[in-house]
CSV table of C-alpha atoms in Angstrom, one decimal:
chain,number,residue,atom,x,y,z
G,1417,VAL,CA,19.3,65.7,47.1
G,1418,SER,CA,21.9,67.0,44.8
G,1419,ARG,CA,20.6,69.3,42.1
G,1420,ILE,CA,23.3,68.2,39.6
G,1421,ALA,CA,23.1,64.8,38.1
G,1422,GLY,CA,26.0,62.8,39.3
G,1423,SER,CA,25.8,60.0,36.8
G,1424,ARG,CA,24.0,58.8,33.7
G,1425,ARG,CA,21.8,56.8,36.0
G,1426,ASP,CA,20.5,59.9,37.7
G,1427,VAL,CA,19.9,61.5,34.3
G,1428,ALA,CA,17.9,58.4,33.2
G,1429,ILE,CA,15.8,58.4,36.4
G,1430,TRP,CA,15.0,62.1,36.2
G,1431,GLY,CA,14.1,61.7,32.5
G,1432,LEU,CA,11.8,58.8,33.3
G,1433,ARG,CA,10.2,60.8,36.1
G,1434,ARG,CA,9.7,63.8,33.8
G,1435,GLN,CA,7.9,61.6,31.2
G,1436,THR,CA,5.8,59.3,33.4
G,1437,VAL,CA,4.5,61.5,36.3
G,1438,PRO,CA,1.5,63.0,34.4
G,1439,VAL,CA,0.3,59.6,33.1
G,1440,ILE,CA,0.9,57.8,36.4
G,1441,SER,CA,-0.9,60.5,38.4
G,1442,THR,CA,-3.9,60.3,36.0
G,1443,LEU,CA,-4.0,56.5,36.3
G,1444,ALA,CA,-3.7,56.8,40.1
G,1445,ALA,CA,-6.7,59.2,40.1
G,1446,SER,CA,-8.7,56.6,38.1
G,1447,LEU,CA,-7.8,54.0,40.6
G,1448,LEU,CA,-9.5,56.0,43.3
G,1449,ASP,CA,-12.6,54.3,42.0
G,1450,ALA,CA,-11.4,51.0,43.4
G,1451,LEU,CA,-11.4,52.5,46.9
G,1452,PRO,CA,-13.9,50.8,49.2
G,1453,ILE,CA,-16.3,53.8,49.3
G,1454,VAL,CA,-20.0,52.9,48.9
G,1455,ALA,CA,-22.1,55.9,48.1
G,1456,THR,CA,-25.9,55.9,47.5
G,1457,ALA,CA,-25.9,59.2,45.5
G,1458,PRO,CA,-23.4,60.7,43.0
G,1459,VAL,CA,-21.7,63.4,45.1
G,1460,ILE,CA,-17.9,62.8,44.9
G,1461,PRO,CA,-16.2,64.4,41.8
G,1462,ASP,CA,-14.5,62.2,39.2
G,1463,PHE,CA,-10.9,63.0,40.2
G,1464,ALA,CA,-9.4,61.2,37.2
G,1465,TYR,CA,-11.1,63.8,34.9
G,1466,LEU,CA,-10.0,66.7,37.1
G,1467,VAL,CA,-6.4,65.6,37.2
G,1468,LEU,CA,-6.5,65.1,33.4
G,1469,LEU,CA,-7.9,68.6,32.9
G,1470,ALA,CA,-5.4,70.1,35.3
G,1471,TRP,CA,-2.4,68.6,33.4
G,1472,ARG,CA,-3.9,69.6,30.0
G,1473,LEU,CA,-4.4,73.2,31.1
G,1474,LEU,CA,-1.1,73.5,32.8
G,1475,ARG,CA,1.0,71.9,30.1
G,1476,PRO,CA,-0.7,72.1,26.7
G,1477,GLU,CA,2.4,70.8,24.9
G,1478,LEU,CA,2.7,67.7,27.1
G,1479,TRP,CA,0.1,65.5,25.4
G,1480,THR,CA,-1.5,65.2,22.0
G,1481,ALA,CA,-5.2,64.3,21.9
G,1482,GLN,CA,-4.6,60.6,21.3
G,1483,ILE,CA,-3.2,60.1,24.8
G,1484,ALA,CA,-6.8,60.4,26.1
G,1485,LEU,CA,-7.8,57.2,24.4
G,1486,PRO,CA,-5.7,54.7,26.5
G,1487,LEU,CA,-6.2,56.8,29.7
G,1488,GLY,CA,-10.0,56.8,29.0
G,1489,LEU,CA,-10.0,53.1,28.4
G,1490,PHE,CA,-8.3,52.5,31.7
G,1491,ASN,CA,-10.8,54.8,33.5
G,1492,ASP,CA,-13.8,53.0,31.9
G,1493,LEU,CA,-12.5,49.6,33.0
G,1494,VAL,CA,-11.8,50.6,36.6
G,1495,ALA,CA,-14.9,52.7,37.1
G,1496,GLY,CA,-17.3,50.3,35.4
G,1497,HIS,CA,-18.5,52.8,32.8
G,1498,PRO,CA,-19.7,51.3,29.5
G,1499,LEU,CA,-16.5,50.9,27.4
G,1500,GLY,CA,-15.9,53.9,25.2
G,1501,GLN,CA,-17.6,56.5,27.5
G,1502,SER,CA,-14.4,58.1,29.0
G,1503,MET,CA,-12.5,57.3,25.8
G,1504,ALA,CA,-14.8,59.5,23.7
G,1505,LEU,CA,-15.5,62.2,26.2
G,1506,TRP,CA,-11.9,62.7,27.2
G,1507,THR,CA,-10.6,62.8,23.6
G,1508,ILE,CA,-13.3,65.3,22.6
G,1509,THR,CA,-12.3,67.4,25.6
G,1510,PHE,CA,-8.7,67.4,24.4
G,1511,PHE,CA,-9.8,68.4,20.8
G,1512,VAL,CA,-11.8,71.3,22.1
G,1513,PHE,CA,-8.9,72.5,24.3
G,1514,ASP,CA,-6.7,72.4,21.2
G,1515,LEU,CA,-9.2,74.6,19.4
G,1516,ILE,CA,-9.4,77.0,22.4
G,1517,ASP,CA,-5.6,77.2,22.7
G,1518,ALA,CA,-5.4,78.1,19.0
G,1519,ARG,CA,-7.9,80.9,19.4
G,1520,VAL,CA,-7.4,82.3,22.9
G,1521,GLY,CA,-4.0,83.9,23.2
G,1522,TRP,CA,-3.6,84.1,26.9
G,1523,ARG,CA,-5.1,82.0,29.7
G,1524,ASP,CA,-4.8,83.0,33.3
G,1525,TYR,CA,-6.0,81.3,36.5
G,1526,TRP,CA,-9.6,82.4,36.2
G,1527,MET,CA,-9.9,81.5,32.5
G,1528,ASP,CA,-8.4,78.1,33.3
G,1529,TRP,CA,-11.1,77.6,35.9
G,1530,PHE,CA,-13.8,78.8,33.5
G,1531,PHE,CA,-12.7,76.4,30.8
G,1532,ALA,CA,-12.4,73.6,33.3
G,1533,SER,CA,-16.0,74.4,34.4
G,1534,LEU,CA,-17.2,74.1,30.8
G,1535,ALA,CA,-15.3,70.8,30.4
G,1536,ILE,CA,-16.8,69.4,33.7
G,1537,LEU,CA,-20.3,70.4,32.6
G,1538,PHE,CA,-19.7,68.7,29.2
G,1539,TYR,CA,-18.3,65.6,30.9
G,1540,THR,CA,-21.2,65.3,33.5
G,1541,ALA,CA,-23.8,65.9,30.8
G,1542,GLY,CA,-22.0,63.3,28.6
G,1543,GLY,CA,-22.1,60.7,31.3
G,1544,TRP,CA,-25.7,61.5,32.0
G,1545,TYR,CA,-26.6,61.1,28.3
G,1546,VAL,CA,-24.7,57.8,28.0
G,1547,ALA,CA,-26.5,56.5,31.1
G,1548,ARG,CA,-29.8,57.5,29.5
G,1549,LEU,CA,-29.0,55.7,26.3
G,1550,MET,CA,-28.2,52.6,28.4
G,1551,GLY,CA,-31.7,52.7,30.0
G,1552,ALA,CA,-31.0,54.7,33.2
G,1553,ARG,CA,-33.2,57.8,33.0
G,1554,VAL,CA,-31.9,59.9,35.8
G,1555,ASP,CA,-33.2,63.4,36.7
G,1556,PRO,CA,-30.4,65.8,35.7
G,1557,LEU,CA,-30.8,67.6,39.0
G,1558,VAL,CA,-29.5,64.5,40.8
G,1559,LEU,CA,-26.1,65.4,39.3
G,1560,ALA,CA,-26.1,69.0,40.5
G,1561,PRO,CA,-24.3,68.4,43.8
G,1562,GLN,CA,-21.5,66.5,42.1
G,1563,PHE,CA,-21.1,69.2,39.5
G,1564,ALA,CA,-20.9,71.9,42.1
G,1565,LEU,CA,-18.4,69.9,44.1
G,1566,SER,CA,-16.3,69.2,41.0
G,1567,LEU,CA,-16.1,73.0,40.3
G,1568,ILE,CA,-14.9,73.6,43.8
G,1569,ALA,CA,-12.5,70.7,43.7
G,1570,TYR,CA,-10.8,71.7,40.5
G,1571,PRO,CA,-8.6,74.5,41.9
G,1572,LEU,CA,-7.4,72.1,44.6
G,1573,VAL,CA,-6.6,69.4,42.1
G,1574,ALA,CA,-4.9,71.9,39.9
G,1575,ARG,CA,-2.8,73.0,42.9
G,1576,LEU,CA,-1.8,69.4,43.5
G,1577,VAL,CA,-0.9,68.9,39.8
G,1578,VAL,CA,1.3,72.1,39.9
G,1579,GLY,CA,3.1,70.6,42.9
G,1580,LEU,CA,3.6,67.4,41.0
G,1581,ASP,CA,4.8,69.3,38.0
G,1582,ARG,CA,7.4,71.2,40.1
G,1583,TRP,CA,8.7,67.9,41.6
G,1584,ARG,CA,8.7,66.3,38.1
G,1585,LEU,CA,10.8,69.1,36.6
G,1586,ALA,CA,13.0,69.6,39.7
G,1587,ARG,CA,16.8,69.2,39.0
M,1141,MET,CA,1.0,80.9,29.4
M,1142,ALA,CA,2.3,82.6,26.3
M,1143,PRO,CA,0.3,82.1,23.1
M,1144,ARG,CA,1.8,80.0,20.4
M,1145,THR,CA,2.2,82.0,17.3
M,1146,SER,CA,1.4,79.2,15.0
M,1147,ARG,CA,-0.3,75.8,15.3
M,1148,ARG,CA,2.7,74.3,13.4
M,1149,PRO,CA,5.2,72.6,15.7
M,1150,GLY,CA,8.1,74.1,13.7
M,1151,PHE,CA,9.8,73.8,10.4
M,1152,SER,CA,10.4,70.1,10.7
M,1153,ARG,CA,8.3,68.1,8.3
M,1154,ARG,CA,8.5,65.1,10.6
M,1155,ALA,CA,7.0,67.1,13.5
M,1156,GLN,CA,4.3,68.5,11.3
M,1157,TYR,CA,3.3,65.0,10.0
M,1158,GLY,CA,3.5,63.7,13.5
M,1159,LEU,CA,1.0,66.2,14.8
M,1160,PHE,CA,-1.3,65.5,11.8
M,1161,LEU,CA,-1.1,61.8,12.4
M,1162,GLY,CA,-1.9,62.4,16.1
M,1163,TYR,CA,-5.1,64.1,15.1
M,1164,VAL,CA,-6.0,61.3,12.7
M,1165,ILE,CA,-5.5,58.7,15.4
M,1166,ALA,CA,-7.5,60.8,17.9
M,1167,VAL,CA,-10.5,61.1,15.5
M,1168,ALA,CA,-10.3,57.4,14.6
M,1169,GLY,CA,-10.2,56.7,18.4
M,1170,ILE,CA,-13.3,58.8,19.1
M,1171,LEU,CA,-15.2,56.9,16.3
M,1172,PHE,CA,-14.0,53.6,17.7
M,1173,ALA,CA,-15.1,54.7,21.2
M,1174,LEU,CA,-18.5,55.6,20.0
M,1175,LEU,CA,-18.7,52.2,18.2
M,1176,LEU,CA,-17.8,50.6,21.5
M,1177,LEU,CA,-20.7,52.5,23.2
M,1178,VAL,CA,-23.1,51.4,20.6
M,1179,VAL,CA,-22.0,47.8,21.1
M,1180,ALA,CA,-22.4,48.3,24.9
M,1181,MET,CA,-26.0,49.6,24.3
M,1182,VAL,CA,-26.9,46.6,22.1
M,1183,ASP,CA,-25.2,44.0,24.2
M,1184,PRO,CA,-24.6,45.2,27.8
M,1185,THR,CA,-22.8,42.0,28.7
M,1186,GLY,CA,-20.2,42.4,25.9
M,1187,PHE,CA,-16.5,42.5,26.6
M,1188,GLY,CA,-17.3,40.6,29.8
M,1189,VAL,CA,-13.8,39.0,29.9
M,1190,LEU,CA,-12.0,42.4,29.7
M,1191,LYS,CA,-14.3,44.0,32.2
M,1192,GLY,CA,-14.1,41.0,34.5
M,1193,ALA,CA,-10.3,41.1,34.4
M,1194,ALA,CA,-10.4,44.8,35.4
M,1195,LEU,CA,-12.8,43.9,38.3
M,1196,ASP,CA,-10.5,41.2,39.5
M,1197,ALA,CA,-7.4,43.4,39.2
M,1198,THR,CA,-8.9,46.2,41.4
M,1199,ARG,CA,-10.5,43.8,43.9
M,1200,PRO,CA,-7.6,43.6,46.4
M,1201,VAL,CA,-7.7,47.4,46.9
M,1202,SER,CA,-11.4,47.3,47.5
M,1203,ALA,CA,-11.5,44.2,49.7
M,1204,GLY,CA,-8.5,45.2,51.8
M,1205,GLY,CA,-10.3,48.2,53.1
M,1206,ARG,CA,-13.8,47.0,53.8
M,1207,GLY,CA,-13.7,48.6,57.3
M,1208,VAL,CA,-13.2,52.0,55.6
M,1209,VAL,CA,-16.7,51.7,54.0
M,1210,GLY,CA,-18.3,51.8,57.5
M,1211,PHE,CA,-16.1,54.7,58.5
M,1212,PHE,CA,-17.0,56.9,55.5
M,1213,SER,CA,-20.7,56.2,55.6
M,1214,GLY,CA,-20.6,56.6,59.3
M,1215,LEU,CA,-19.1,60.1,59.1
M,1216,GLY,CA,-22.2,61.9,57.5
M,1217,GLU,CA,-24.7,60.0,59.6
M,1218,GLY,CA,-22.8,60.5,62.8
M,1219,ALA,CA,-22.8,64.3,62.3
M,1220,GLY,CA,-26.5,64.2,61.4
M,1221,ASN,CA,-27.4,62.2,64.5
M,1222,TYR,CA,-25.6,64.6,66.7
M,1223,PHE,CA,-27.6,67.6,65.5
M,1224,ALA,CA,-30.9,65.8,65.7
M,1225,ALA,CA,-30.4,63.9,68.9
M,1226,GLY,CA,-33.3,65.4,70.9
M,1227,SER,CA,-36.1,65.0,68.4
M,1228,GLN,CA,-34.7,61.7,67.3
M,1229,ASN,CA,-34.8,60.4,70.8
M,1230,ALA,CA,-38.4,61.3,71.3
M,1231,ASP,CA,-39.3,59.9,67.9
M,1232,LEU,CA,-37.4,56.7,68.6
M,1233,LYS,CA,-39.2,56.2,71.9
M,1234,LYS,CA,-42.6,56.6,70.3
M,1235,ARG,CA,-41.6,54.2,67.5
M,1236,LEU,CA,-40.2,51.7,70.0
M,1237,ALA,CA,-43.6,51.6,71.8
M,1238,ALA,CA,-45.4,51.1,68.6
M,1239,GLU,CA,-42.9,48.4,67.4
M,1240,ARG,CA,-43.3,46.6,70.7
M,1241,ARG,CA,-47.0,46.3,70.2
M,1242,ALA,CA,-46.5,45.2,66.6
M,1243,VAL,CA,-43.9,42.5,67.7
M,1244,ILE,CA,-46.4,41.0,70.2
M,1245,GLN,CA,-49.0,40.9,67.5
M,1246,ALA,CA,-46.5,39.4,65.0
M,1247,ARG,CA,-45.5,36.7,67.5
M,1248,ALA,CA,-49.1,35.7,68.0
M,1249,THR,CA,-49.6,35.6,64.2
M,1250,GLU,CA,-46.4,33.6,63.8
M,1251,LEU,CA,-47.6,31.0,66.3
M,1252,GLU,CA,-50.9,30.8,64.5
M,1253,ASN,CA,-49.0,30.5,61.2
M,1254,ARG,CA,-46.9,27.7,62.5
M,1255,ARG,CA,-49.9,25.8,63.7
M,1256,LEU,CA,-51.7,26.2,60.4
M,1257,LYS,CA,-48.7,25.2,58.4
M,1258,ALA,CA,-48.1,22.1,60.5
M,1259,LEU,CA,-51.8,21.4,59.8
M,1260,LEU,CA,-51.2,21.8,56.1
M,1261,LYS,CA,-47.9,20.0,56.2
M,1262,LEU,CA,-46.3,22.8,54.3
M,1263,THR,CA,-42.5,23.3,54.4
M,1264,GLN,CA,-41.1,26.8,53.9
M,1265,ASP,CA,-38.9,26.7,50.8
M,1266,VAL,CA,-35.8,28.8,51.4
M,1267,PRO,CA,-33.4,28.4,48.5
M,1268,ASP,CA,-29.7,28.0,49.2
M,1269,PRO,CA,-27.6,31.1,48.3
M,1270,VAL,CA,-25.0,30.7,45.6
M,1271,ALA,CA,-22.5,32.7,47.6
M,1272,VAL,CA,-22.4,34.8,50.7
M,1273,THR,CA,-20.1,37.7,50.3
M,1274,ARG,CA,-19.4,41.4,51.0
M,1275,ILE,CA,-19.9,44.6,49.2
M,1276,VAL,CA,-16.5,46.1,48.8
M,1277,GLY,CA,-17.0,49.2,46.6
M,1278,SER,CA,-19.2,51.2,44.4
M,1279,SER,CA,-19.3,53.6,41.4
M,1280,TYR,CA,-19.4,56.5,43.7
M,1281,ASP,CA,-18.6,59.2,41.1
M,1282,SER,CA,-20.9,58.1,38.3
M,1283,VAL,CA,-24.5,58.6,37.6
M,1284,ARG,CA,-25.0,54.8,37.7
M,1285,ARG,CA,-25.5,53.0,41.0
M,1286,LEU,CA,-23.3,50.0,40.8
M,1287,ALA,CA,-21.6,48.1,43.6
M,1288,THR,CA,-18.7,45.6,43.6
M,1289,LEU,CA,-19.0,42.2,45.3
M,1290,SER,CA,-16.0,40.2,46.5
M,1291,ALA,CA,-17.1,37.0,44.9
M,1292,GLY,CA,-17.1,36.1,41.2
M,1293,SER,CA,-17.6,33.3,38.7
M,1294,SER,CA,-15.3,31.0,40.7
M,1295,SER,CA,-17.9,31.0,43.5
M,1296,GLY,CA,-20.7,30.3,41.0
M,1297,VAL,CA,-21.9,33.9,40.6
M,1298,ARG,CA,-23.4,34.6,37.1
M,1299,PRO,CA,-24.8,37.7,35.5
M,1300,GLY,CA,-28.6,38.0,36.1
M,1301,GLN,CA,-28.6,36.5,39.6
M,1302,PRO,CA,-30.4,38.5,42.3
M,1303,VAL,CA,-28.5,39.7,45.4
M,1304,ARG,CA,-30.0,40.2,48.8
M,1305,ALA,CA,-29.0,41.1,52.3
M,1306,PRO,CA,-30.7,40.1,55.5
M,1307,GLU,CA,-32.3,43.6,55.5
M,1308,GLY,CA,-33.7,43.3,52.0
M,1309,LEU,CA,-33.0,43.2,48.3
M,1310,VAL,CA,-29.7,44.7,47.1
M,1311,GLY,CA,-29.9,44.3,43.3
M,1312,ARG,CA,-28.9,42.1,40.5
M,1313,VAL,CA,-25.5,40.9,39.2
M,1314,ILE,CA,-24.5,42.4,35.8
M,1315,GLU,CA,-20.8,41.6,35.3
M,1316,THR,CA,-18.6,39.0,36.8
M,1317,GLY,CA,-14.8,38.4,37.0
M,1318,ARG,CA,-13.2,35.4,38.6
M,1319,TRP,CA,-13.2,36.8,42.1
M,1320,ALA,CA,-15.4,39.9,41.9
M,1321,ALA,CA,-18.7,40.9,40.5
M,1322,ARG,CA,-20.6,44.1,39.7
M,1323,VAL,CA,-24.1,44.6,41.0
M,1324,LEU,CA,-26.8,46.8,39.6
M,1325,LEU,CA,-28.4,48.3,42.8
M,1326,VAL,CA,-32.1,48.6,43.1
M,1327,SER,CA,-31.6,52.4,43.3
M,1328,ASP,CA,-30.0,52.5,39.8
M,1329,ALA,CA,-32.2,54.2,37.2
M,1330,ALA,CA,-32.1,51.2,35.0
M,1331,SER,CA,-33.3,48.8,37.7
M,1332,ASN,CA,-37.0,47.8,37.7
M,1333,VAL,CA,-38.2,45.4,40.4
M,1334,PRO,CA,-41.7,44.0,40.5
M,1335,VAL,CA,-43.0,44.5,44.0
M,1336,ARG,CA,-46.2,44.4,46.0
M,1337,LEU,CA,-47.5,46.3,49.0
M,1338,VAL,CA,-47.3,44.2,52.1
M,1339,ARG,CA,-50.5,45.8,53.5
M,1340,ASP,CA,-52.9,44.8,50.8
M,1341,GLY,CA,-50.9,43.2,48.0
M,1342,THR,CA,-51.2,46.0,45.5
M,1343,PRO,CA,-48.7,45.3,42.7
M,1344,ALA,CA,-46.2,48.0,41.6
M,1345,ILE,CA,-42.9,48.5,39.8
M,1346,ALA,CA,-39.9,49.9,41.9
M,1347,SER,CA,-37.6,51.9,39.6
M,1348,GLY,CA,-34.5,53.5,40.9
M,1349,ARG,CA,-34.0,57.2,40.6
M,1350,GLY,CA,-30.2,57.3,40.7
M,1351,ASP,CA,-29.9,59.2,43.9
M,1352,GLY,CA,-30.3,56.4,46.4
M,1353,THR,CA,-34.1,56.4,46.3
M,1354,ILE,CA,-36.7,54.4,44.4
M,1355,GLU,CA,-39.8,55.6,42.7
M,1356,LEU,CA,-42.9,53.4,42.9
M,1357,LYS,CA,-45.2,53.1,39.9
M,1358,THR,CA,-48.6,51.4,40.3
M,1359,LEU,CA,-49.9,49.2,37.5
M,1360,GLU,CA,-53.4,50.6,37.9
M,1361,VAL,CA,-54.7,54.1,37.3
M,1362,GLY,CA,-56.5,55.7,40.2
M,1363,LYS,CA,-55.9,56.9,43.7
M,1364,ASN,CA,-52.3,56.5,45.0
M,1365,PRO,CA,-52.5,53.4,47.2
M,1366,PHE,CA,-49.2,54.1,49.1
M,1367,ARG,CA,-48.9,55.7,52.5
M,1368,ARG,CA,-45.8,56.9,54.3
M,1369,GLY,CA,-44.1,53.9,56.1
M,1370,ASP,CA,-45.5,51.2,53.8
M,1371,ILE,CA,-43.2,48.3,53.3
M,1372,LEU,CA,-42.8,46.7,49.8
M,1373,VAL,CA,-41.6,43.2,49.1
M,1374,THR,CA,-40.8,41.5,45.8
M,1375,SER,CA,-43.8,39.9,44.2
M,1376,GLY,CA,-41.9,37.1,42.3
M,1377,ILE,CA,-43.5,38.2,39.0
M,1378,GLY,CA,-41.0,38.0,36.2
M,1379,GLY,CA,-39.2,35.1,37.7
M,1380,VAL,CA,-35.9,36.8,38.5
M,1381,TYR,CA,-36.3,37.9,42.1
M,1382,PRO,CA,-37.7,35.4,44.6
M,1383,PRO,CA,-41.0,36.5,46.2
M,1384,ASP,CA,-41.3,38.1,49.6
M,1385,VAL,CA,-37.9,39.7,49.9
M,1386,PRO,CA,-38.2,43.2,51.5
M,1387,VAL,CA,-37.3,45.9,49.1
M,1388,ALA,CA,-38.2,49.4,50.3
M,1389,VAL,CA,-40.1,51.6,52.7
M,1390,VAL,CA,-42.2,54.5,51.4
M,1391,VAL,CA,-40.7,57.8,52.7
M,1392,ALA,CA,-42.7,60.4,50.7
M,1393,VAL,CA,-46.0,60.5,48.9
M,1394,ASP,CA,-46.7,63.5,46.7
M,1395,GLY,CA,-49.8,63.2,44.6
M,1396,ASP,CA,-49.1,60.5,42.1
M,1397,ARG,CA,-45.4,60.4,42.9
M,1398,THR,CA,-44.2,57.9,45.5
M,1399,VAL,CA,-40.6,57.9,46.7
M,1400,ALA,CA,-39.3,54.9,48.7
M,1401,LYS,CA,-35.9,54.2,50.4
M,1402,PRO,CA,-34.3,50.8,49.9
M,1403,LEU,CA,-34.3,48.8,53.2
M,1404,ALA,CA,-30.8,47.3,52.5
M,1405,ASP,CA,-28.3,50.2,52.4
M,1406,PRO,CA,-25.3,48.9,50.5
M,1407,ALA,CA,-23.0,51.0,52.6
M,1408,ARG,CA,-24.1,49.4,55.9
M,1409,ILE,CA,-25.0,45.8,55.2
M,1410,ASP,CA,-22.5,43.3,56.5
M,1411,TYR,CA,-23.2,40.4,54.1
M,1412,ALA,CA,-24.8,40.1,50.7
M,1413,MET,CA,-26.2,36.8,49.5
M,1414,VAL,CA,-26.2,36.0,45.8
M,1415,LEU,CA,-29.2,33.8,45.0
M,1416,ASN,CA,-30.1,31.7,42.0
M,1417,VAL,CA,-32.5,33.2,39.5
M,1418,PHE,CA,-36.0,32.3,41.0
M,1419,GLN,CA,-37.4,30.7,37.8
M,1420,PRO,CA,-34.5,29.9,35.5
M,1421,ALA,CA,-36.9,29.5,32.6
M,1422,ALA,CA,-37.7,33.2,32.9
M,1423,SER,CA,-34.3,34.3,31.6
M,1424,GLN,CA,-34.3,31.7,28.7
M,1425,PRO,CA,-35.4,32.7,25.2
M,1426,LEU,CA,-38.8,31.5,24.2
M,1427,SER,CA,-39.1,28.1,22.6
M,1428,PRO,CA,-39.8,28.2,18.8
M,1429,GLN,CA,-43.3,26.9,19.3
M,1430,THR,CA,-44.2,29.6,21.8
M,1431,ALA,CA,-42.6,32.3,19.7
M,1432,ALA,CA,-44.6,31.1,16.6
M,1433,ALA,CA,-47.8,30.9,18.6
M,1434,LEU,CA,-47.2,34.5,19.9
M,1435,GLU,CA,-46.5,35.7,16.4
M,1436,GLY,CA,-49.8,34.1,15.2
M,1437,ALA,CA,-51.7,35.7,18.1
M,1438,GLY,CA,-50.2,39.1,17.2
M,1439,GLN,CA,-51.4,39.0,13.6
């Protein structure tokens, strides 16, 4: 692949790729919910949220908070959550990260992981609370394995997102 | 990442207003999302068309890989079986001998039953299923236990209808698209099924716990009537689920707490049958006369 754009068409394609890869990768992670996996207990992490977190922590300037609304709506529809659950939780997450970015000067790998852990805890607890409001009273301990797996899965997802980001910006 | 020196995007007024407008939209969006959640709480069947369309749109992905379901659920169990092969073998042999005795007894009972029924000229009333379909997916990363069926309103599936498999009760339809439907499994924490103990007919409520098991609550205070290995079937009370569909087997009794496992594992069953609501009148609102009479009784 040539590293120099040969034509206007190349420039247009690369521009499109640069803009759409983050959104498309998040939507694709949401679509994992449509895979034919039937589980009897919540164990598998919500990859859509992990991908979203990884993009937000890697590229804070990429998205404003409102992007979480349509992405959350899509996730709600595909995953069968009550409409509004991911919309609200994801947008609040983005707000809090904006606050964190305004106050914390530097973030390194470990701090990213730490903030991501807090966000995953918030998201898991939020989902648990919404389910409770909808009449499903679940013992919070049931969610512990999923939370632990999400913590472990975050660095892997972040790695993947970094790879996508390199490909996205490659010239 | 280097810190930004200021929260302002620059000297451009346009960029500053753009950022501000973004926050305004986001806050309005959160409020809107919370409103949607309140609507969902008041009316869980709301936005049925939108949710049904999403169900339909993702169905080909799910239905295309039905074989994968067996593969994934087989992985964990296969590994477990390997480790426990010896003790499992002995256990299975013992159980087989016991089952054989039970089968002989059951056959004798069945013969006697048939004779008595012929005597009484009773016909067994097995209702026709609305649709016979497959389970093609589930909400595997959420706290709710929902599954996706590959049949929807075009096959006559409606919200509220019970779903069963040959092995036992699966759950109840809560959302439908044209070609797909979502089922609230009996192991979901919002699911309550009236059941009775096969052994002596003790009535109970089977509520899901969200982790694939069911908790049994007796309707009477006193000694816990359940024993490990007890089978529970639907009682037909409430009018939604037909009576005598197997639901669960008791796996642990700990004081007042009884934990059971659903007999129909949604990951392993081949077919799911959508049935009509057992007593359609049960899901209708009360007639004005009845409501008035109840109100009078309450005063």
